[in-house]
């Protein structure tokens, strides 16, 4: 844990809630919080670029990675993160497998520079596919971020240094019912200026299935009428 830089170093097997419990006394936490937070591991979160309802405040895992130690299929171990021109030149002077990997990544980026800049969607919760846009010069050729979301197809993550956020000291819940899910989605732009720390939508199908299976009857009975809900 490095409180001055608001970072921590973890191995991939630690569970998110366990990590944040260990960070409790620091006043900091790891921000991305998927619904499986009580049992999901940081390795899994890195693999699929998790975010959860807290994405409005904390972003995705790719936004909260400083660097990673990774293992390649040939046994090469290396630390990867953002890479300045000076660092890239040093890696190339040293030669070897690491220099080859960096050279090939830069070649891939340069070959598709224009579409990476203009055609990659800028949606806040883009979690599908490879984060090749993290290799752009304006993103500091961030190799660690480019590996987030690759689901084990490129490297094995051995350790990861994470960015931490201050713990929110007080929270309140606003619960709104809508006639349908489309109406709820239409209202999102009106909600965002209020800077919610989390935002979640619930389709009426979920409530319908809970009623069918008689799950949580007391809680379901308290819900206002509507075809969708936002919290």
Short mmCIF file of N, CA, C and O in Angstrom, two decimals, residues 33-151:
data_model
loop_
_atom_site.label_atom_id
_atom_site.label_comp_id
_atom_site.label_asym_id
_atom_site.label_seq_id
_atom_site.Cartn_x
_atom_site.Cartn_y
_atom_site.Cartn_z
N UNK A 33 -16.66 -1.76 -8.83
CA UNK A 33 -17.34 -2.67 -7.89
C UNK A 33 -18.47 -3.42 -8.62
O UNK A 33 -19.62 -3.01 -8.60
N UNK A 34 -18.14 -4.54 -9.26
CA UNK A 34 -19.19 -5.33 -9.92
C UNK A 34 -20.12 -5.97 -8.90
O UNK A 34 -19.83 -5.98 -7.69
N UNK A 35 -21.24 -6.49 -9.38
CA UNK A 35 -22.24 -7.08 -8.48
C UNK A 35 -21.67 -8.27 -7.70
O UNK A 35 -22.17 -8.60 -6.63
N UNK A 36 -20.62 -8.89 -8.21
CA UNK A 36 -20.02 -10.06 -7.57
C UNK A 36 -18.90 -9.68 -6.61
O UNK A 36 -18.00 -10.49 -6.33
N UNK A 37 -18.92 -8.44 -6.08
CA UNK A 37 -17.80 -7.90 -5.32
C UNK A 37 -17.41 -8.73 -4.10
O UNK A 37 -16.27 -8.68 -3.66
N UNK A 38 -18.34 -9.51 -3.54
CA UNK A 38 -18.00 -10.27 -2.34
C UNK A 38 -17.24 -11.55 -2.63
O UNK A 38 -16.74 -12.21 -1.72
N UNK A 39 -17.11 -11.93 -3.92
CA UNK A 39 -16.35 -13.15 -4.24
C UNK A 39 -15.51 -13.04 -5.52
O UNK A 39 -14.73 -13.94 -5.81
N UNK A 40 -15.63 -11.96 -6.29
CA UNK A 40 -14.82 -11.85 -7.50
C UNK A 40 -13.38 -11.48 -7.14
O UNK A 40 -13.13 -10.74 -6.20
N UNK A 41 -12.42 -11.99 -7.90
CA UNK A 41 -11.01 -11.71 -7.65
C UNK A 41 -10.54 -10.57 -8.55
O UNK A 41 -11.13 -10.30 -9.60
N UNK A 42 -9.44 -9.92 -8.15
CA UNK A 42 -8.89 -8.85 -8.97
C UNK A 42 -8.39 -9.40 -10.30
O UNK A 42 -8.47 -8.72 -11.32
N UNK A 43 -7.90 -10.64 -10.32
CA UNK A 43 -7.47 -11.23 -11.59
C UNK A 43 -8.62 -11.36 -12.57
O UNK A 43 -8.48 -11.06 -13.75
N UNK A 44 -9.78 -11.79 -12.07
CA UNK A 44 -10.94 -11.88 -12.94
C UNK A 44 -11.42 -10.52 -13.39
O UNK A 44 -11.82 -10.35 -14.54
N UNK A 45 -11.35 -9.54 -12.50
CA UNK A 45 -11.77 -8.18 -12.87
C UNK A 45 -10.85 -7.60 -13.95
O UNK A 45 -11.31 -6.93 -14.87
N UNK A 46 -9.56 -7.87 -13.82
CA UNK A 46 -8.62 -7.42 -14.85
C UNK A 46 -8.89 -8.15 -16.16
O UNK A 46 -8.85 -7.56 -17.24
N UNK A 47 -9.21 -9.43 -16.07
CA UNK A 47 -9.45 -10.22 -17.27
C UNK A 47 -10.61 -9.73 -18.09
O UNK A 47 -10.54 -9.73 -19.33
N UNK A 48 -11.70 -9.30 -17.44
CA UNK A 48 -12.88 -8.89 -18.21
C UNK A 48 -13.18 -7.39 -18.10
O UNK A 48 -14.26 -6.96 -18.50
N UNK A 49 -12.23 -6.62 -17.56
CA UNK A 49 -12.39 -5.16 -17.50
C UNK A 49 -13.69 -4.79 -16.77
O UNK A 49 -14.54 -4.07 -17.31
N UNK A 50 -13.82 -5.25 -15.54
CA UNK A 50 -15.04 -5.06 -14.76
C UNK A 50 -15.29 -3.58 -14.46
O UNK A 50 -14.37 -2.76 -14.45
N UNK A 51 -16.56 -3.28 -14.20
CA UNK A 51 -16.89 -1.92 -13.76
C UNK A 51 -18.01 -1.93 -12.74
O UNK A 51 -17.85 -1.46 -11.63
N UNK A 52 -19.18 -2.42 -13.08
CA UNK A 52 -20.31 -2.41 -12.16
C UNK A 52 -21.03 -1.07 -12.16
O UNK A 52 -20.69 -0.15 -12.90
N UNK A 53 -22.00 -0.95 -11.26
CA UNK A 53 -22.81 0.27 -11.19
C UNK A 53 -21.99 1.48 -10.78
O UNK A 53 -22.39 2.62 -11.02
N UNK A 54 -20.81 1.27 -10.18
CA UNK A 54 -19.96 2.37 -9.75
C UNK A 54 -19.17 3.00 -10.89
O UNK A 54 -18.36 3.90 -10.65
N UNK A 55 -19.38 2.54 -12.11
CA UNK A 55 -18.64 3.07 -13.25
C UNK A 55 -18.84 4.57 -13.41
O UNK A 55 -17.97 5.26 -13.95
N UNK A 56 -19.97 5.09 -12.94
CA UNK A 56 -20.22 6.54 -13.06
C UNK A 56 -19.17 7.34 -12.29
O UNK A 56 -18.79 8.43 -12.70
N UNK A 57 -18.70 6.80 -11.19
CA UNK A 57 -17.70 7.51 -10.38
C UNK A 57 -16.29 6.99 -10.63
O UNK A 57 -15.35 7.77 -10.77
N UNK A 58 -16.14 5.68 -10.67
CA UNK A 58 -14.81 5.08 -10.64
C UNK A 58 -14.30 4.62 -12.00
O UNK A 58 -13.11 4.34 -12.14
N UNK A 59 -15.18 4.53 -12.99
CA UNK A 59 -14.75 4.02 -14.28
C UNK A 59 -14.57 2.51 -14.27
O UNK A 59 -15.07 1.81 -13.38
N UNK A 60 -13.85 2.01 -15.25
CA UNK A 60 -13.62 0.57 -15.40
C UNK A 60 -12.24 0.22 -14.84
O UNK A 60 -11.46 1.10 -14.47
N UNK A 61 -11.95 -1.07 -14.81
CA UNK A 61 -10.62 -1.50 -14.34
C UNK A 61 -9.52 -0.87 -15.18
O UNK A 61 -8.48 -0.45 -14.66
N UNK A 62 -9.73 -0.77 -16.50
CA UNK A 62 -8.70 -0.20 -17.37
C UNK A 62 -8.35 1.23 -16.96
O UNK A 62 -7.21 1.68 -17.19
N UNK A 63 -9.28 1.92 -16.34
CA UNK A 63 -9.03 3.30 -15.91
C UNK A 63 -8.31 3.36 -14.56
O UNK A 63 -7.95 4.44 -14.11
N UNK A 64 -8.14 2.21 -13.92
CA UNK A 64 -7.61 2.17 -12.56
C UNK A 64 -6.43 1.21 -12.41
O UNK A 64 -6.22 0.62 -11.35
N UNK A 65 -5.68 1.06 -13.49
CA UNK A 65 -4.47 0.22 -13.50
C UNK A 65 -3.25 1.09 -13.71
O UNK A 65 -3.23 1.93 -14.62
N UNK A 66 -2.23 0.91 -12.87
CA UNK A 66 -0.98 1.64 -13.03
C UNK A 66 0.02 0.81 -13.82
O UNK A 66 0.57 1.26 -14.82
N UNK A 67 0.25 -0.42 -13.39
CA UNK A 67 1.19 -1.31 -14.07
C UNK A 67 0.90 -2.74 -13.65
O UNK A 67 0.20 -2.98 -12.66
N UNK A 68 1.44 -3.70 -14.40
CA UNK A 68 1.25 -5.11 -14.08
C UNK A 68 2.54 -5.87 -14.35
O UNK A 68 3.29 -5.55 -15.28
N UNK A 69 2.75 -6.90 -13.54
CA UNK A 69 3.78 -7.89 -13.85
C UNK A 69 3.08 -9.06 -14.53
O UNK A 69 2.12 -9.62 -13.97
N UNK A 70 3.53 -9.43 -15.72
CA UNK A 70 2.85 -10.45 -16.51
C UNK A 70 3.82 -11.55 -16.92
O UNK A 70 5.04 -11.36 -16.96
N UNK A 71 3.25 -12.70 -17.24
CA UNK A 71 3.99 -13.87 -17.72
C UNK A 71 3.52 -14.20 -19.12
O UNK A 71 2.32 -14.37 -19.35
N UNK A 72 4.45 -14.26 -20.09
CA UNK A 72 4.11 -14.63 -21.46
C UNK A 72 4.12 -16.14 -21.62
O UNK A 72 4.63 -16.87 -20.77
N UNK A 73 3.60 -16.62 -22.74
CA UNK A 73 3.49 -18.06 -22.94
C UNK A 73 4.84 -18.75 -23.00
O UNK A 73 4.96 -19.94 -22.72
N UNK A 74 5.90 -18.00 -23.34
CA UNK A 74 7.24 -18.59 -23.44
C UNK A 74 8.03 -18.50 -22.14
O UNK A 74 9.22 -18.82 -22.09
N UNK A 75 7.38 -18.05 -21.06
CA UNK A 75 8.04 -17.96 -19.76
C UNK A 75 8.62 -16.60 -19.44
O UNK A 75 9.14 -16.40 -18.34
N UNK A 76 8.55 -15.66 -20.37
CA UNK A 76 9.08 -14.31 -20.12
C UNK A 76 8.23 -13.60 -19.06
O UNK A 76 7.01 -13.58 -19.16
N UNK A 77 8.91 -13.03 -18.05
CA UNK A 77 8.24 -12.21 -17.04
C UNK A 77 8.65 -10.76 -17.26
O UNK A 77 9.84 -10.48 -17.46
N UNK A 78 7.70 -9.85 -17.21
CA UNK A 78 8.02 -8.45 -17.45
C UNK A 78 6.97 -7.55 -16.80
O UNK A 78 5.81 -7.95 -16.62
N UNK A 79 7.41 -6.34 -16.39
CA UNK A 79 6.50 -5.32 -15.91
C UNK A 79 6.08 -4.44 -17.08
O UNK A 79 6.91 -4.06 -17.90
N UNK A 80 4.80 -4.12 -17.15
CA UNK A 80 4.29 -3.28 -18.23
C UNK A 80 3.41 -2.19 -17.64
O UNK A 80 2.73 -2.38 -16.63
N UNK A 81 3.45 -1.03 -18.26
CA UNK A 81 2.64 0.10 -17.84
C UNK A 81 2.67 1.14 -18.93
O UNK A 81 2.83 0.81 -20.11
N UNK A 82 2.54 2.41 -18.57
CA UNK A 82 2.68 3.44 -19.59
C UNK A 82 4.16 3.57 -19.96
O UNK A 82 5.05 3.34 -19.14
N UNK A 83 4.42 3.94 -21.23
CA UNK A 83 5.78 3.90 -21.76
C UNK A 83 6.10 5.20 -22.47
O UNK A 83 5.53 5.50 -23.52
N UNK A 84 7.02 5.96 -21.90
CA UNK A 84 7.47 7.19 -22.55
C UNK A 84 8.41 6.84 -23.70
O UNK A 84 8.86 5.70 -23.84
N UNK A 85 8.72 7.83 -24.53
CA UNK A 85 9.66 7.61 -25.63
C UNK A 85 11.03 7.20 -25.09
O UNK A 85 11.71 6.35 -25.67
N UNK A 86 11.44 7.79 -23.96
CA UNK A 86 12.73 7.43 -23.36
C UNK A 86 12.72 5.99 -22.87
O UNK A 86 13.70 5.25 -23.06
N UNK A 87 11.61 5.57 -22.24
CA UNK A 87 11.52 4.18 -21.78
C UNK A 87 11.50 3.21 -22.94
O UNK A 87 12.13 2.14 -22.88
N UNK A 88 10.77 3.55 -23.99
CA UNK A 88 10.73 2.68 -25.16
C UNK A 88 12.12 2.53 -25.76
O UNK A 88 12.54 1.41 -26.12
N UNK A 89 12.86 3.63 -25.88
CA UNK A 89 14.21 3.58 -26.44
C UNK A 89 15.12 2.72 -25.57
O UNK A 89 15.95 1.94 -26.09
N UNK A 90 14.98 2.83 -24.25
CA UNK A 90 15.81 2.03 -23.34
C UNK A 90 15.50 0.55 -23.51
O UNK A 90 16.42 -0.29 -23.55
N UNK A 91 14.21 0.20 -23.60
CA UNK A 91 13.82 -1.20 -23.79
C UNK A 91 14.40 -1.74 -25.09
O UNK A 91 14.90 -2.88 -25.15
N UNK A 92 14.38 -0.94 -26.14
CA UNK A 92 14.92 -1.39 -27.42
C UNK A 92 16.44 -1.57 -27.36
O UNK A 92 16.99 -2.49 -27.96
N UNK A 93 17.13 -0.72 -26.62
CA UNK A 93 18.59 -0.86 -26.48
C UNK A 93 18.95 -2.13 -25.72
O UNK A 93 19.95 -2.78 -26.02
N UNK A 94 18.11 -2.49 -24.76
CA UNK A 94 18.37 -3.70 -23.99
C UNK A 94 18.17 -4.96 -24.81
O UNK A 94 18.81 -5.98 -24.57
N UNK A 95 17.28 -4.88 -25.80
CA UNK A 95 17.04 -6.02 -26.68
C UNK A 95 16.31 -7.16 -25.99
O UNK A 95 15.75 -7.01 -24.90
N UNK A 96 16.27 -8.31 -26.65
CA UNK A 96 15.62 -9.49 -26.08
C UNK A 96 14.13 -9.54 -26.36
O UNK A 96 13.58 -8.78 -27.17
N UNK A 97 13.46 -10.44 -25.65
CA UNK A 97 12.05 -10.71 -25.88
C UNK A 97 11.18 -9.50 -25.56
O UNK A 97 10.22 -9.19 -26.28
N UNK A 98 11.49 -8.79 -24.47
CA UNK A 98 10.69 -7.62 -24.10
C UNK A 98 10.73 -6.56 -25.20
O UNK A 98 9.70 -5.99 -25.57
N UNK A 99 11.92 -6.32 -25.74
CA UNK A 99 12.06 -5.34 -26.82
C UNK A 99 11.26 -5.79 -28.04
O UNK A 99 10.62 -4.96 -28.72
N UNK A 100 11.25 -7.08 -28.32
CA UNK A 100 10.49 -7.60 -29.47
C UNK A 100 9.00 -7.37 -29.29
O UNK A 100 8.30 -6.94 -30.21
N UNK A 101 8.50 -7.65 -28.08
CA UNK A 101 7.07 -7.47 -27.80
C UNK A 101 6.68 -6.00 -27.96
O UNK A 101 5.68 -5.68 -28.62
N UNK A 102 7.46 -5.10 -27.38
CA UNK A 102 7.15 -3.68 -27.48
C UNK A 102 7.22 -3.19 -28.92
O UNK A 102 6.40 -2.38 -29.36
N UNK A 103 8.17 -3.70 -29.67
CA UNK A 103 8.31 -3.30 -31.07
C UNK A 103 7.11 -3.76 -31.89
O UNK A 103 6.59 -3.01 -32.73
N UNK A 104 6.66 -4.96 -31.64
CA UNK A 104 5.50 -5.48 -32.39
C UNK A 104 4.23 -4.74 -32.00
O UNK A 104 3.37 -4.47 -32.86
N UNK A 105 4.09 -4.40 -30.72
CA UNK A 105 2.91 -3.65 -30.29
C UNK A 105 2.89 -2.26 -30.92
O UNK A 105 1.84 -1.79 -31.37
N UNK A 106 4.04 -1.63 -30.97
CA UNK A 106 4.09 -0.31 -31.60
C UNK A 106 3.80 -0.42 -33.10
O UNK A 106 3.11 0.44 -33.67
N UNK A 107 4.31 -1.45 -33.73
CA UNK A 107 4.02 -1.65 -35.15
C UNK A 107 2.54 -1.86 -35.41
O UNK A 107 1.99 -1.34 -36.39
N UNK A 108 1.88 -2.63 -34.52
CA UNK A 108 0.43 -2.86 -34.65
C UNK A 108 -0.32 -1.54 -34.49
O UNK A 108 -1.23 -1.24 -35.27
N UNK A 109 0.07 -0.76 -33.48
CA UNK A 109 -0.58 0.52 -33.26
C UNK A 109 -0.40 1.45 -34.46
O UNK A 109 -1.36 2.07 -34.93
N UNK A 110 0.80 1.54 -34.97
CA UNK A 110 1.07 2.46 -36.07
C UNK A 110 0.34 2.04 -37.35
O UNK A 110 -0.08 2.90 -38.14
N UNK A 111 0.15 0.74 -37.54
CA UNK A 111 -0.52 0.25 -38.74
C UNK A 111 -2.01 0.63 -38.74
O UNK A 111 -2.61 0.78 -39.80
N UNK A 112 -2.58 0.79 -37.54
CA UNK A 112 -4.02 1.09 -37.44
C UNK A 112 -4.26 2.39 -36.66
O UNK A 112 -5.30 2.56 -36.02
N UNK A 113 -3.33 3.32 -36.76
CA UNK A 113 -3.39 4.54 -35.97
C UNK A 113 -4.68 5.32 -36.21
O UNK A 113 -5.36 5.75 -35.28
N UNK A 114 -5.04 5.51 -37.48
CA UNK A 114 -6.22 6.33 -37.81
C UNK A 114 -7.51 5.71 -37.29
O UNK A 114 -8.29 6.38 -36.60
N UNK A 115 -7.79 4.43 -37.56
CA UNK A 115 -9.05 3.87 -37.02
C UNK A 115 -9.06 3.76 -35.50
O UNK A 115 -10.12 3.87 -34.88
N UNK A 116 -7.90 3.57 -34.88
CA UNK A 116 -7.87 3.54 -33.41
C UNK A 116 -8.29 4.88 -32.83
O UNK A 116 -8.94 4.95 -31.78
N UNK A 117 -7.93 5.96 -33.51
CA UNK A 117 -8.26 7.29 -33.02
C UNK A 117 -9.70 7.69 -33.36
O UNK A 117 -10.33 8.43 -32.61
N UNK A 118 -10.20 7.24 -34.47
CA UNK A 118 -11.48 7.77 -34.96
C UNK A 118 -12.64 6.79 -34.88
O UNK A 118 -13.79 7.22 -34.87
N UNK A 119 -12.37 5.49 -34.79
CA UNK A 119 -13.46 4.51 -34.88
C UNK A 119 -13.69 3.72 -33.60
O UNK A 119 -14.68 3.00 -33.50
N UNK A 120 -12.78 3.81 -32.63
CA UNK A 120 -13.02 3.13 -31.37
C UNK A 120 -14.11 3.90 -30.61
O UNK A 120 -13.99 5.11 -30.42
N UNK A 121 -15.16 3.23 -30.16
CA UNK A 121 -16.25 3.94 -29.48
C UNK A 121 -15.78 4.57 -28.17
O UNK A 121 -14.96 4.01 -27.46
N UNK A 122 -16.30 5.74 -27.88
CA UNK A 122 -15.91 6.49 -26.68
C UNK A 122 -16.90 6.29 -25.53
O UNK A 122 -16.92 7.07 -24.59
N UNK A 123 -17.71 5.25 -25.58
CA UNK A 123 -18.69 5.01 -24.53
C UNK A 123 -17.99 4.71 -23.20
O UNK A 123 -16.97 4.00 -23.19
N UNK A 124 -18.51 5.22 -22.09
CA UNK A 124 -17.83 5.05 -20.79
C UNK A 124 -17.71 3.60 -20.35
O UNK A 124 -16.79 3.25 -19.62
N UNK A 125 -18.64 2.74 -20.78
CA UNK A 125 -18.61 1.35 -20.33
C UNK A 125 -18.29 0.40 -21.48
O UNK A 125 -18.90 -0.65 -21.63
N UNK A 126 -17.31 0.77 -22.29
CA UNK A 126 -16.87 -0.13 -23.36
C UNK A 126 -15.96 -1.20 -22.76
O UNK A 126 -14.81 -0.95 -22.43
N UNK A 127 -16.48 -2.40 -22.61
CA UNK A 127 -15.72 -3.47 -21.97
C UNK A 127 -15.44 -4.64 -22.91
O UNK A 127 -14.80 -5.60 -22.51
N UNK A 128 -15.91 -4.59 -24.12
CA UNK A 128 -15.72 -5.71 -25.04
C UNK A 128 -14.52 -5.46 -25.95
O UNK A 128 -14.27 -4.34 -26.39
N UNK A 129 -13.78 -6.52 -26.24
CA UNK A 129 -12.66 -6.42 -27.17
C UNK A 129 -11.39 -5.91 -26.51
O UNK A 129 -11.35 -5.61 -25.31
N UNK A 130 -10.33 -5.83 -27.30
CA UNK A 130 -9.03 -5.41 -26.79
C UNK A 130 -8.94 -3.88 -26.72
O UNK A 130 -9.42 -3.18 -27.60
N UNK A 131 -8.27 -3.38 -25.68
CA UNK A 131 -8.11 -1.94 -25.51
C UNK A 131 -6.89 -1.43 -26.29
O UNK A 131 -5.96 -0.85 -25.73
N UNK A 132 -6.93 -1.62 -27.59
CA UNK A 132 -5.80 -1.21 -28.43
C UNK A 132 -5.60 0.30 -28.42
O UNK A 132 -4.50 0.78 -28.65
N UNK A 133 -6.67 1.04 -28.15
CA UNK A 133 -6.51 2.50 -28.11
C UNK A 133 -5.64 2.96 -26.95
O UNK A 133 -5.14 4.09 -26.95
N UNK A 134 -5.40 2.09 -25.96
CA UNK A 134 -4.49 2.44 -24.87
C UNK A 134 -3.04 2.51 -25.34
O UNK A 134 -2.18 3.04 -24.62
N UNK A 135 -2.76 2.01 -26.54
CA UNK A 135 -1.41 2.07 -27.09
C UNK A 135 -1.14 3.38 -27.84
O UNK A 135 -0.02 3.61 -28.29
N UNK A 136 -2.15 4.23 -27.97
CA UNK A 136 -1.97 5.50 -28.69
C UNK A 136 -0.96 6.39 -27.97
O UNK A 136 -0.84 6.34 -26.73
N UNK A 137 -0.23 7.22 -28.71
CA UNK A 137 0.75 8.12 -28.08
C UNK A 137 0.11 9.02 -27.03
O UNK A 137 0.70 9.26 -25.97
N UNK A 138 -1.09 9.53 -27.31
CA UNK A 138 -1.75 10.43 -26.37
C UNK A 138 -2.21 9.71 -25.10
O UNK A 138 -2.59 10.36 -24.11
N UNK A 139 -2.18 8.39 -25.10
CA UNK A 139 -2.48 7.61 -23.91
C UNK A 139 -1.23 6.97 -23.33
O UNK A 139 -1.30 6.02 -22.53
N UNK A 140 -0.08 7.50 -23.75
CA UNK A 140 1.22 7.12 -23.18
C UNK A 140 1.61 5.66 -23.43
O UNK A 140 2.35 5.07 -22.65
N UNK A 141 1.14 5.11 -24.56
CA UNK A 141 1.51 3.74 -24.93
C UNK A 141 1.43 2.83 -23.69
O UNK A 141 2.38 2.19 -23.28
N UNK A 142 0.23 2.76 -23.11
CA UNK A 142 0.01 2.07 -21.83
C UNK A 142 -0.25 0.59 -22.09
O UNK A 142 -1.38 0.17 -22.34
N UNK A 143 0.80 -0.21 -21.99
CA UNK A 143 0.69 -1.64 -22.32
C UNK A 143 -0.17 -2.37 -21.29
O UNK A 143 -0.93 -3.28 -21.64
N UNK A 144 -0.10 -1.99 -20.02
CA UNK A 144 -0.92 -2.65 -19.01
C UNK A 144 -2.40 -2.46 -19.30
O UNK A 144 -3.20 -3.40 -19.24
N UNK A 145 -2.79 -1.22 -19.63
CA UNK A 145 -4.18 -0.96 -19.95
C UNK A 145 -4.61 -1.73 -21.20
O UNK A 145 -5.76 -2.18 -21.29
N UNK A 146 -3.70 -1.89 -22.16
CA UNK A 146 -4.04 -2.62 -23.39
C UNK A 146 -4.31 -4.09 -23.10
O UNK A 146 -5.04 -4.75 -23.85
N UNK A 147 -3.74 -4.62 -22.02
CA UNK A 147 -3.93 -6.03 -21.68
C UNK A 147 -5.19 -6.28 -20.85
O UNK A 147 -5.69 -7.40 -20.78
N UNK A 148 -5.70 -5.21 -20.20
CA UNK A 148 -6.93 -5.36 -19.41
C UNK A 148 -8.09 -5.72 -20.34
O UNK A 148 -8.27 -5.13 -21.39
N UNK A 149 -8.86 -6.72 -19.93
CA UNK A 149 -9.99 -7.15 -20.75
C UNK A 149 -9.66 -8.24 -21.75
O UNK A 149 -10.54 -8.71 -22.47
N UNK A 150 -8.41 -8.67 -21.80
CA UNK A 150 -8.02 -9.68 -22.79
C UNK A 150 -8.34 -11.10 -22.35
O UNK A 150 -8.09 -12.06 -23.07
N UNK A 151 -8.86 -11.26 -21.12
CA UNK A 151 -9.42 -12.53 -20.64
C UNK A 151 -8.43 -13.69 -20.75
O UNK A 151 -8.81 -14.80 -21.13
#
